[in-house]
mmCIF file of C-alpha atoms and ligand atoms in Angstrom:
data_model
loop_
_atom_site.group_PDB
_atom_site.id
_atom_site.type_symbol
_atom_site.label_atom_id
_atom_site.label_comp_id
_atom_site.label_asym_id
_atom_site.label_seq_id
_atom_site.Cartn_x
_atom_site.Cartn_y
_atom_site.Cartn_z
ATOM 1 C CA MET V 1 23.875 -68.538 42.830
ATOM 2 C CA THR V 2 23.846 -67.802 46.889
ATOM 3 C CA GLU V 3 20.679 -68.716 48.704
ATOM 4 C CA ARG V 4 20.452 -65.027 49.795
ATOM 5 C CA SER V 5 20.407 -63.858 46.066
ATOM 6 C CA ASN V 6 17.968 -66.804 45.153
ATOM 7 C CA SER V 7 15.593 -65.831 47.926
ATOM 8 C CA TRP V 8 16.077 -62.001 46.990
ATOM 9 C CA LEU V 9 15.351 -62.954 43.256
ATOM 10 C CA PHE V 10 12.454 -65.271 44.018
ATOM 11 C CA ARG V 11 11.049 -62.434 46.192
ATOM 12 C CA ALA V 12 11.649 -59.846 43.556
ATOM 13 C CA PHE V 13 10.003 -62.065 40.691
ATOM 14 C CA SER V 14 7.123 -63.361 42.811
ATOM 15 C CA TRP V 15 6.275 -59.739 43.887
ATOM 16 C CA LEU V 16 5.947 -58.753 40.166
ATOM 17 C CA LYS V 17 4.246 -61.704 39.004
ATOM 18 C CA LEU V 18 1.697 -62.590 41.919
ATOM 19 C CA ASP V 19 1.316 -59.547 44.033
ATOM 20 C CA LYS V 20 0.479 -56.623 41.630
ATOM 21 C CA CYS V 21 -1.482 -54.754 44.234
ATOM 22 C CA ARG V 22 1.152 -54.925 46.881
ATOM 23 C CA ILE V 23 2.070 -51.163 46.601
ATOM 24 C CA SER V 24 -1.712 -50.234 46.299
ATOM 25 C CA VAL V 25 -2.381 -51.899 49.540
ATOM 26 C CA HIS V 26 0.642 -50.117 51.295
ATOM 27 C CA ASN V 27 -0.538 -46.820 49.967
ATOM 28 C CA ALA V 28 -4.117 -45.895 50.297
ATOM 29 C CA ARG V 29 -3.896 -43.036 47.685
ATOM 30 C CA MET V 30 -3.243 -45.625 44.907
ATOM 31 C CA SER V 31 -6.115 -47.805 43.771
ATOM 32 C CA HIS V 32 -6.493 -50.398 40.639
ATOM 33 C CA ALA V 33 -7.008 -49.035 37.099
ATOM 34 C CA GLN V 34 -6.338 -45.634 38.167
ATOM 35 C CA ARG V 35 -4.280 -42.664 36.382
ATOM 36 C CA ALA V 36 -1.319 -41.452 38.293
ATOM 37 C CA GLN V 37 -1.011 -37.713 39.417
ATOM 38 C CA THR V 38 0.822 -35.793 36.688
ATOM 39 C CA SER V 39 2.185 -32.244 37.180
ATOM 40 C CA SER V 40 3.242 -31.481 33.440
ATOM 41 C CA ASN V 41 2.797 -32.462 29.873
ATOM 42 C CA GLY V 42 6.029 -34.707 29.961
ATOM 43 C CA CYS V 43 9.648 -34.736 30.329
ATOM 44 C CA PHE V 44 13.094 -35.436 28.989
ATOM 45 C CA VAL V 45 15.749 -37.610 30.490
ATOM 46 C CA ARG V 46 19.138 -38.784 29.616
ATOM 47 C CA ALA V 47 20.170 -42.097 29.689
ATOM 48 C CA TYR V 48 24.067 -42.713 29.968
ATOM 49 C CA ALA V 49 26.247 -45.467 28.817
ATOM 50 C CA LYS V 50 28.521 -47.549 30.936
ATOM 51 C CA ILE V 51 31.991 -49.305 30.393
ATOM 52 C CA ASN V 52 33.228 -52.189 32.613
ATOM 53 C CA LEU V 53 36.449 -51.444 34.371
ATOM 54 C CA THR V 54 36.601 -55.038 35.320
ATOM 55 C CA LEU V 55 34.331 -58.127 34.737
ATOM 56 C CA ASP V 56 34.963 -61.296 36.832
ATOM 57 C CA VAL V 57 32.842 -64.203 35.739
ATOM 58 C CA LEU V 58 32.797 -66.246 39.038
ATOM 59 C CA GLY V 59 30.844 -69.421 37.583
ATOM 60 C CA ARG V 60 27.487 -70.412 36.189
ATOM 61 C CA ARG V 61 24.334 -70.558 38.250
ATOM 62 C CA SER V 62 21.761 -73.130 38.521
ATOM 63 C CA ASP V 63 19.216 -70.443 36.757
ATOM 64 C CA GLY V 64 21.505 -70.275 33.666
ATOM 65 C CA TYR V 65 22.929 -66.755 34.631
ATOM 66 C CA HIS V 66 26.460 -66.281 35.589
ATOM 67 C CA ALA V 67 27.791 -64.855 38.950
ATOM 68 C CA LEU V 68 29.781 -61.968 38.512
ATOM 69 C CA ALA V 69 31.626 -59.271 40.143
ATOM 70 C CA THR V 70 32.066 -56.310 37.831
ATOM 71 C CA VAL V 71 33.074 -52.700 38.278
ATOM 72 C CA MET V 72 31.118 -50.286 36.068
ATOM 73 C CA GLN V 73 31.299 -46.611 35.549
ATOM 74 C CA THR V 74 28.646 -44.334 33.549
ATOM 75 C CA ILE V 75 30.289 -42.242 30.951
ATOM 76 C CA ASP V 76 28.921 -39.078 28.994
ATOM 77 C CA LEU V 77 27.869 -40.801 25.921
ATOM 78 C CA HIS V 78 24.075 -40.705 26.115
ATOM 79 C CA ASP V 79 20.653 -41.444 24.749
ATOM 80 C CA THR V 80 17.654 -38.690 25.240
ATOM 81 C CA ILE V 81 14.295 -39.967 26.114
ATOM 82 C CA CYS V 82 10.928 -37.902 25.673
ATOM 83 C CA LEU V 83 7.947 -38.955 27.443
ATOM 84 C CA THR V 84 4.637 -37.437 26.844
ATOM 85 C CA ALA V 85 0.819 -38.534 27.415
ATOM 86 C CA THR V 86 -1.167 -40.433 25.060
ATOM 87 C CA ASP V 87 -5.153 -40.707 25.114
ATOM 88 C CA ASP V 88 -5.074 -44.388 24.093
ATOM 89 C CA ASN V 89 -3.729 -46.073 27.263
ATOM 90 C CA GLU V 90 -0.878 -47.763 25.443
ATOM 91 C CA VAL V 91 2.902 -47.702 25.563
ATOM 92 C CA GLN V 92 4.334 -46.420 22.151
ATOM 93 C CA VAL V 93 7.768 -46.223 21.431
ATOM 94 C CA ILE V 94 9.240 -44.121 18.591
ATOM 95 C CA CYS V 95 12.949 -44.579 18.145
ATOM 96 C CA THR V 96 15.626 -42.975 16.082
ATOM 97 C CA GLN V 97 16.726 -46.855 15.338
ATOM 98 C CA PRO V 98 13.588 -48.174 13.471
ATOM 99 C CA GLU V 99 14.532 -51.688 14.684
ATOM 100 C CA LEU V 100 13.871 -50.811 18.211
ATOM 101 C CA ASN V 101 10.237 -49.709 17.469
ATOM 102 C CA ASN V 102 8.731 -52.693 19.224
ATOM 103 C CA ASP V 103 7.045 -53.932 22.557
ATOM 104 C CA GLU V 104 10.725 -55.807 23.332
ATOM 105 C CA ASN V 105 12.428 -52.156 23.606
ATOM 106 C CA LEU V 106 13.570 -52.253 27.260
ATOM 107 C CA ALA V 107 12.272 -48.705 27.667
ATOM 108 C CA ALA V 108 8.797 -49.542 26.595
ATOM 109 C CA ARG V 109 8.861 -52.659 28.968
ATOM 110 C CA ALA V 110 10.063 -50.713 31.747
ATOM 111 C CA ALA V 111 6.774 -48.584 31.512
ATOM 112 C CA GLN V 112 4.735 -51.687 31.200
ATOM 113 C CA ALA V 113 6.234 -53.288 34.115
ATOM 114 C CA VAL V 114 5.606 -49.850 36.206
ATOM 115 C CA ARG V 115 1.965 -49.722 34.941
ATOM 116 C CA GLN V 116 1.166 -53.522 35.796
ATOM 117 C CA CYS V 117 2.924 -53.148 39.257
ATOM 118 C CA LEU V 118 0.411 -50.276 40.148
ATOM 119 C CA ALA V 119 -2.384 -51.224 37.953
ATOM 120 C CA LEU V 120 -2.238 -47.636 36.088
ATOM 121 C CA THR V 121 -4.151 -47.429 32.645
ATOM 122 C CA GLN V 122 -2.699 -44.352 31.455
ATOM 123 C CA GLY V 123 -0.712 -44.486 28.354
ATOM 124 C CA VAL V 124 2.749 -43.024 27.596
ATOM 125 C CA ARG V 125 4.702 -42.250 24.283
ATOM 126 C CA ILE V 126 8.595 -42.918 24.507
ATOM 127 C CA GLU V 127 10.665 -40.960 21.906
ATOM 128 C CA LEU V 128 14.160 -42.403 22.205
ATOM 129 C CA HIS V 129 16.928 -40.517 20.384
ATOM 130 C CA LYS V 130 19.587 -43.348 20.253
ATOM 131 C CA ARG V 131 23.186 -42.432 20.197
ATOM 132 C CA ILE V 132 24.417 -45.438 22.370
ATOM 133 C CA PRO V 133 25.228 -48.402 19.724
ATOM 134 C CA MET V 134 22.991 -51.245 20.342
ATOM 135 C CA ALA V 135 24.573 -54.827 21.343
ATOM 136 C CA ALA V 136 27.733 -52.980 21.941
ATOM 137 C CA GLY V 137 28.501 -53.604 25.705
ATOM 138 C CA LEU V 138 27.613 -50.140 26.740
ATOM 139 C CA GLY V 139 24.533 -51.026 28.400
ATOM 140 C CA GLY V 140 22.337 -48.673 26.217
ATOM 141 C CA GLY V 141 18.955 -50.729 26.683
ATOM 142 C CA SER V 142 19.459 -51.172 30.403
ATOM 143 C CA SER V 143 20.354 -47.396 30.658
ATOM 144 C CA ASN V 144 17.110 -46.447 28.861
ATOM 145 C CA ALA V 145 14.797 -48.745 30.934
ATOM 146 C CA ALA V 146 16.342 -47.300 34.367
ATOM 147 C CA ALA V 147 15.756 -43.766 32.869
ATOM 148 C CA VAL V 148 12.172 -44.547 32.238
ATOM 149 C CA LEU V 149 11.680 -45.905 35.427
ATOM 150 C CA LEU V 150 13.170 -42.863 37.313
ATOM 151 C CA ALA V 151 11.382 -40.278 35.069
ATOM 152 C CA LEU V 152 7.894 -41.867 35.582
ATOM 153 C CA GLN V 153 8.630 -42.289 39.095
ATOM 154 C CA GLN V 154 8.930 -38.420 39.256
ATOM 155 C CA TRP V 155 6.553 -37.569 36.720
ATOM 156 C CA TRP V 156 3.775 -39.526 37.479
ATOM 157 C CA ARG V 157 4.682 -39.214 41.495
ATOM 158 C CA LEU V 158 4.653 -43.101 41.922
ATOM 159 C CA PRO V 159 4.799 -44.431 45.499
ATOM 160 C CA LEU V 160 7.714 -46.791 44.552
ATOM 161 C CA SER V 161 10.286 -46.982 47.234
ATOM 162 C CA PRO V 162 13.897 -47.339 46.093
ATOM 163 C CA ALA V 163 13.484 -51.148 47.131
ATOM 164 C CA ASP V 164 10.533 -51.425 44.785
ATOM 165 C CA LEU V 165 12.384 -49.539 42.047
ATOM 166 C CA LEU V 166 15.269 -51.894 42.329
ATOM 167 C CA SER V 167 13.170 -54.966 42.025
ATOM 168 C CA VAL V 168 11.216 -53.784 39.053
ATOM 169 C CA ALA V 169 14.543 -52.785 37.444
ATOM 170 C CA ALA V 170 16.279 -56.306 38.467
ATOM 171 C CA SER V 171 13.126 -57.908 36.626
ATOM 172 C CA LEU V 172 14.046 -56.074 33.323
ATOM 173 C CA GLY V 173 17.893 -57.078 33.167
ATOM 174 C CA SER V 174 20.999 -57.630 35.077
ATOM 175 C CA ASP V 175 22.482 -54.187 34.453
ATOM 176 C CA VAL V 176 19.355 -52.164 35.041
ATOM 177 C CA PRO V 177 19.556 -51.794 38.809
ATOM 178 C CA PHE V 178 23.215 -50.113 38.371
ATOM 179 C CA PHE V 179 21.670 -47.424 36.077
ATOM 180 C CA LEU V 180 19.285 -46.256 38.735
ATOM 181 C CA THR V 181 22.260 -44.723 40.597
ATOM 182 C CA GLY V 182 25.002 -44.766 38.008
ATOM 183 C CA GLY V 183 28.638 -43.274 38.705
ATOM 184 C CA LEU V 184 31.170 -45.944 39.890
ATOM 185 C CA ALA V 185 29.824 -49.193 41.413
ATOM 186 C CA LEU V 186 30.708 -52.931 42.138
ATOM 187 C CA CYS V 187 27.982 -54.934 40.852
ATOM 188 C CA GLU V 188 27.654 -58.765 42.157
ATOM 189 C CA GLY V 189 24.958 -61.424 41.967
ATOM 190 C CA ARG V 190 24.129 -61.585 38.021
ATOM 191 C CA GLY V 191 24.985 -57.861 37.960
ATOM 192 C CA GLU V 192 22.061 -56.611 39.832
ATOM 193 C CA ARG V 193 23.376 -56.253 43.368
ATOM 194 C CA VAL V 194 25.044 -52.724 43.507
ATOM 195 C CA THR V 195 27.498 -51.259 45.737
ATOM 196 C CA PRO V 196 28.180 -47.589 45.084
ATOM 197 C CA LEU V 197 31.674 -46.638 45.270
ATOM 198 C CA ALA V 198 33.065 -43.164 46.016
ATOM 199 C CA PRO V 199 33.393 -41.112 43.020
ATOM 200 C CA TYR V 200 37.127 -41.254 41.825
ATOM 201 C CA TRP V 201 38.605 -41.880 38.562
ATOM 202 C CA PRO V 202 42.319 -42.097 37.786
ATOM 203 C CA THR V 203 43.912 -39.155 35.982
ATOM 204 C CA SER V 204 45.550 -41.672 33.554
ATOM 205 C CA MET V 205 42.021 -42.494 32.327
ATOM 206 C CA ARG V 206 40.751 -38.925 32.153
ATOM 207 C CA TRP V 207 40.014 -39.355 28.375
ATOM 208 C CA LEU V 208 38.427 -42.434 26.934
ATOM 209 C CA LEU V 209 38.312 -43.447 23.186
ATOM 210 C CA LEU V 210 35.716 -45.859 22.434
ATOM 211 C CA LEU V 211 36.027 -47.939 19.171
ATOM 212 C CA ARG V 212 32.918 -49.931 18.127
ATOM 213 C CA PRO V 213 33.562 -52.657 15.328
ATOM 214 C CA THR V 214 30.612 -52.436 13.061
ATOM 215 C CA ILE V 215 29.392 -55.753 14.319
ATOM 216 C CA SER V 216 26.648 -56.598 17.118
ATOM 217 C CA ILE V 217 27.510 -58.945 19.648
ATOM 218 C CA SER V 218 24.739 -61.022 21.577
ATOM 219 C CA THR V 219 25.304 -60.963 25.398
ATOM 220 C CA ALA V 220 23.679 -64.334 25.952
ATOM 221 C CA ALA V 221 25.577 -65.823 23.147
ATOM 222 C CA VAL V 222 28.886 -64.869 24.589
ATOM 223 C CA PHE V 223 27.890 -66.164 28.069
ATOM 224 C CA ARG V 224 26.689 -69.371 26.839
ATOM 225 C CA ASP V 225 29.979 -70.144 24.741
ATOM 226 C CA LEU V 226 32.342 -69.160 27.498
ATOM 227 C CA PRO V 227 34.545 -71.795 28.928
ATOM 228 C CA ALA V 228 34.966 -72.494 32.672
ATOM 229 C CA SER V 229 38.664 -71.902 32.235
ATOM 230 C CA ASP V 230 37.772 -68.193 31.883
ATOM 231 C CA TYR V 231 36.226 -67.980 35.163
ATOM 232 C CA THR V 232 37.988 -66.055 37.993
ATOM 233 C CA ASP V 233 37.553 -65.658 41.744
ATOM 234 C CA GLY V 234 36.761 -61.911 41.853
ATOM 235 C CA THR V 235 40.365 -61.162 42.571
ATOM 236 C CA HIS V 236 40.452 -58.521 39.958
ATOM 237 C CA SER V 237 37.194 -56.743 40.744
ATOM 238 C CA ARG V 238 38.248 -56.732 44.511
ATOM 239 C CA ALA V 239 41.882 -55.272 43.786
ATOM 240 C CA VAL V 240 40.395 -52.550 41.808
ATOM 241 C CA CYS V 241 37.901 -51.665 44.280
ATOM 242 C CA THR V 242 40.505 -51.469 46.922
ATOM 243 C CA ALA V 243 42.629 -49.140 44.638
ATOM 244 C CA LEU V 244 39.722 -46.794 43.945
ATOM 245 C CA ARG V 245 38.655 -46.789 47.485
ATOM 246 C CA ALA V 246 42.384 -45.624 48.390
ATOM 247 C CA ARG V 247 42.230 -43.075 45.527
ATOM 248 C CA ARG V 248 45.058 -45.075 43.869
ATOM 249 C CA LYS V 249 45.129 -46.085 40.131
ATOM 250 C CA PRO V 250 44.292 -49.725 39.583
ATOM 251 C CA GLN V 251 47.224 -52.125 38.264
ATOM 252 C CA PRO V 252 46.465 -52.522 34.536
ATOM 253 C CA GLU V 253 46.542 -56.570 34.874
ATOM 254 C CA ASN V 254 43.403 -56.108 37.247
ATOM 255 C CA LEU V 255 41.513 -54.215 34.531
ATOM 256 C CA HIS V 256 40.284 -57.740 33.587
ATOM 257 C CA ASN V 257 37.285 -58.759 31.633
ATOM 258 C CA GLY V 258 36.719 -62.410 31.742
ATOM 259 C CA LEU V 259 34.718 -62.368 28.464
ATOM 260 C CA GLU V 260 37.523 -60.710 26.374
ATOM 261 C CA ARG V 261 39.517 -63.521 25.538
ATOM 262 C CA SER V 262 36.531 -65.455 24.107
ATOM 263 C CA VAL V 263 35.354 -62.688 22.384
ATOM 264 C CA LEU V 264 38.547 -61.667 20.513
ATOM 265 C CA GLU V 265 38.929 -65.514 19.518
ATOM 266 C CA ARG V 266 35.450 -65.833 18.243
ATOM 267 C CA TYR V 267 34.907 -62.324 16.542
ATOM 268 C CA PRO V 268 37.991 -61.357 14.492
ATOM 269 C CA ALA V 269 36.724 -57.932 13.739
ATOM 270 C CA VAL V 270 37.101 -57.113 17.665
ATOM 271 C CA ALA V 271 40.657 -58.631 17.517
ATOM 272 C CA GLN V 272 41.635 -56.628 14.368
ATOM 273 C CA ALA V 273 40.156 -53.410 16.113
ATOM 274 C CA ARG V 274 42.205 -53.974 19.267
ATOM 275 C CA GLU V 275 45.226 -54.416 17.466
ATOM 276 C CA ALA V 276 44.620 -51.133 15.305
ATOM 277 C CA LEU V 277 44.142 -49.319 18.600
ATOM 278 C CA LEU V 278 47.339 -50.629 19.954
ATOM 279 C CA GLN V 279 49.440 -50.003 16.944
ATOM 280 C CA ALA V 280 47.897 -46.259 16.850
ATOM 281 C CA GLY V 281 49.352 -45.826 20.220
ATOM 282 C CA ALA V 282 46.805 -46.547 22.740
ATOM 283 C CA PRO V 283 48.587 -47.658 26.142
ATOM 284 C CA LEU V 284 45.785 -49.767 27.193
ATOM 285 C CA VAL V 285 42.793 -51.385 25.218
ATOM 286 C CA ARG V 286 39.873 -53.433 27.008
ATOM 287 C CA LEU V 287 36.459 -54.778 25.756
ATOM 288 C CA SER V 288 33.509 -53.269 27.564
ATOM 289 C CA GLY V 289 31.093 -55.926 28.987
ATOM 290 C CA SER V 290 30.384 -58.567 26.286
ATOM 291 C CA GLY V 291 31.450 -56.159 23.440
ATOM 292 C CA SER V 292 31.777 -55.098 20.814
ATOM 293 C CA THR V 293 33.054 -51.937 22.086
ATOM 294 C CA LEU V 294 36.603 -51.372 22.997
ATOM 295 C CA PHE V 295 37.836 -48.714 25.232
ATOM 296 C CA ALA V 296 41.193 -47.139 25.498
ATOM 297 C CA PRO V 297 41.875 -44.884 28.380
ATOM 298 C CA PHE V 298 44.159 -41.460 27.917
ATOM 299 C CA SER V 299 45.585 -38.977 30.533
ATOM 300 C CA GLU V 300 46.084 -36.219 27.590
ATOM 301 C CA LEU V 301 43.491 -35.140 25.227
ATOM 302 C CA ALA V 302 45.944 -34.375 22.596
ATOM 303 C CA CYS V 303 47.236 -38.081 22.715
ATOM 304 C CA ALA V 304 43.665 -39.298 22.710
ATOM 305 C CA ILE V 305 42.628 -37.200 19.482
ATOM 306 C CA GLN V 306 45.882 -38.212 17.539
ATOM 307 C CA VAL V 307 44.724 -41.998 18.083
ATOM 308 C CA GLN V 308 41.185 -41.208 17.192
ATOM 309 C CA HIS V 309 42.262 -39.353 14.056
ATOM 310 C CA GLN V 310 44.596 -42.123 12.976
ATOM 311 C CA LEU V 311 41.749 -44.752 13.498
ATOM 312 C CA GLN V 312 39.120 -42.772 11.733
ATOM 313 C CA ALA V 313 41.376 -42.351 8.924
ATOM 314 C CA GLN V 314 41.387 -46.255 8.712
ATOM 315 C CA GLY V 315 37.701 -46.161 8.468
ATOM 316 C CA TYR V 316 36.916 -46.899 12.270
ATOM 317 C CA GLU V 317 34.201 -45.408 14.225
ATOM 318 C CA VAL V 318 35.807 -43.887 17.398
ATOM 319 C CA ASP V 319 34.169 -41.614 19.954
ATOM 320 C CA LEU V 320 35.886 -39.542 22.564
ATOM 321 C CA SER V 321 34.183 -40.009 26.074
ATOM 322 C CA ARG V 322 34.790 -39.633 29.770
ATOM 323 C CA ALA V 323 33.481 -40.787 33.191
ATOM 324 C CA ILE V 324 30.528 -38.938 34.538
ATOM 325 C CA TYR V 325 28.255 -38.813 37.691
ATOM 326 C CA PRO V 326 24.987 -38.267 36.391
ATOM 327 C CA ASP V 327 22.003 -36.507 38.462
ATOM 328 C CA ALA V 328 18.674 -37.738 38.205
ATOM 329 C CA GLY V 329 18.325 -34.909 35.779
ATOM 330 C CA VAL V 330 14.532 -35.193 34.776
ATOM 331 C CA CYS V 331 13.588 -32.092 32.805
ATOM 332 C CA PHE V 332 9.657 -31.433 32.811
ATOM 333 C CA PHE V 333 8.008 -29.169 30.155
HETATM 334 O O1 LIG Z 1 20.045 -59.829 32.326
HETATM 335 P P1 LIG Z 1 20.190 -59.571 30.926
HETATM 336 O O2 LIG Z 1 18.570 -59.901 30.237
HETATM 337 O O3 LIG Z 1 20.770 -58.356 30.476
HETATM 338 O O4 LIG Z 1 21.111 -60.602 30.266
HETATM 339 C C1 LIG Z 1 21.072 -61.075 28.796
HETATM 340 C C2 LIG Z 1 21.510 -62.544 28.760
HETATM 341 O O5 LIG Z 1 23.099 -62.701 29.135
HETATM 342 C C3 LIG Z 1 21.029 -63.378 29.760
HETATM 343 O O6 LIG Z 1 19.924 -63.964 29.229
HETATM 344 C C4 LIG Z 1 22.063 -64.478 29.909
HETATM 345 O O7 LIG Z 1 21.988 -65.458 28.715
HETATM 346 C C5 LIG Z 1 23.187 -63.706 29.749
HETATM 347 N N1 LIG Z 1 23.773 -63.305 31.214
HETATM 348 C C6 LIG Z 1 24.436 -64.178 32.180
HETATM 349 N N2 LIG Z 1 24.675 -63.966 33.212
HETATM 350 C C7 LIG Z 1 24.685 -62.727 33.752
HETATM 351 C C8 LIG Z 1 23.926 -61.757 32.921
HETATM 352 C C9 LIG Z 1 23.653 -62.037 31.672
HETATM 353 O O8 LIG Z 1 24.589 -65.197 31.762
HETATM 354 N N3 LIG Z 1 25.185 -62.161 34.775
#
């Protein structure tokens, strides 16, 4: 970990833990234990998934995290979140996946973090329609957290600057800051240092098949078991950024995921699914994040559908998706 990111993280965390009234001090309108101003009964917001075009693991840091360079892109697969007021000053979460109905849900933690930062008392009910598979390398939980932050910021008219939002997001998870803006971005540090890239998506990747083997993979376990021989120096991510900035298609060998070799070795179901995609005619298959989702890009819809149908006939769950540049999209009612 660099000294710069070290001090940045330290500032972010110490701000969150020790200086809860910082924002109140800076903004005379806010005081402790108050209710934020709301203009409507609640809102809907979409939380989009991502794929990793590249993922260079640079090495292990002294805090246990890994230094990364990764190029991420949001895709049109999304969860839907509805936020409404409660009378009991609590944060409640109700999810279509019952195992996510708890305080550890990142959407609930995002709401708690905002309330604690600004010493707000009012409660919120978070209804979460899950479509993004869990523990699948698509960033579903992180995206939910970012969506809640953005929605509360607007709905409760919170005095959080973009830097404040970034700090809260980074405290919730390495991928959460990326989802505050989404689109195409290079993410560095442990993932929280986000450099947006001008929108460009190669036509050869216009359609994306997402195949999720029916296993969940723990990101922490994948990073923990990663041998140093799978570390790279960031060359792949740099090369892909250069190509995309020049509006060129990246070289397939640079669409590299440093976690993939180890995941394929440890999880035979993922290796089998990759083989099935290639056998069905996918020209390129990559793991997204720490898996278990594999993505295969296609230029033509007809080819993508043919492969999708072939794999569905073998019993695989395969979704058709595409790159997307989401707007803030908070819908009030
Ligand atoms: O940041 P987040 O909570 O999403 O990370 C989940 C786990 O993945 C971490 O606890 C850590 O074990 C691992 N991780 C890592 N290096 C990163 C990101 C995540 O080792 N850059």
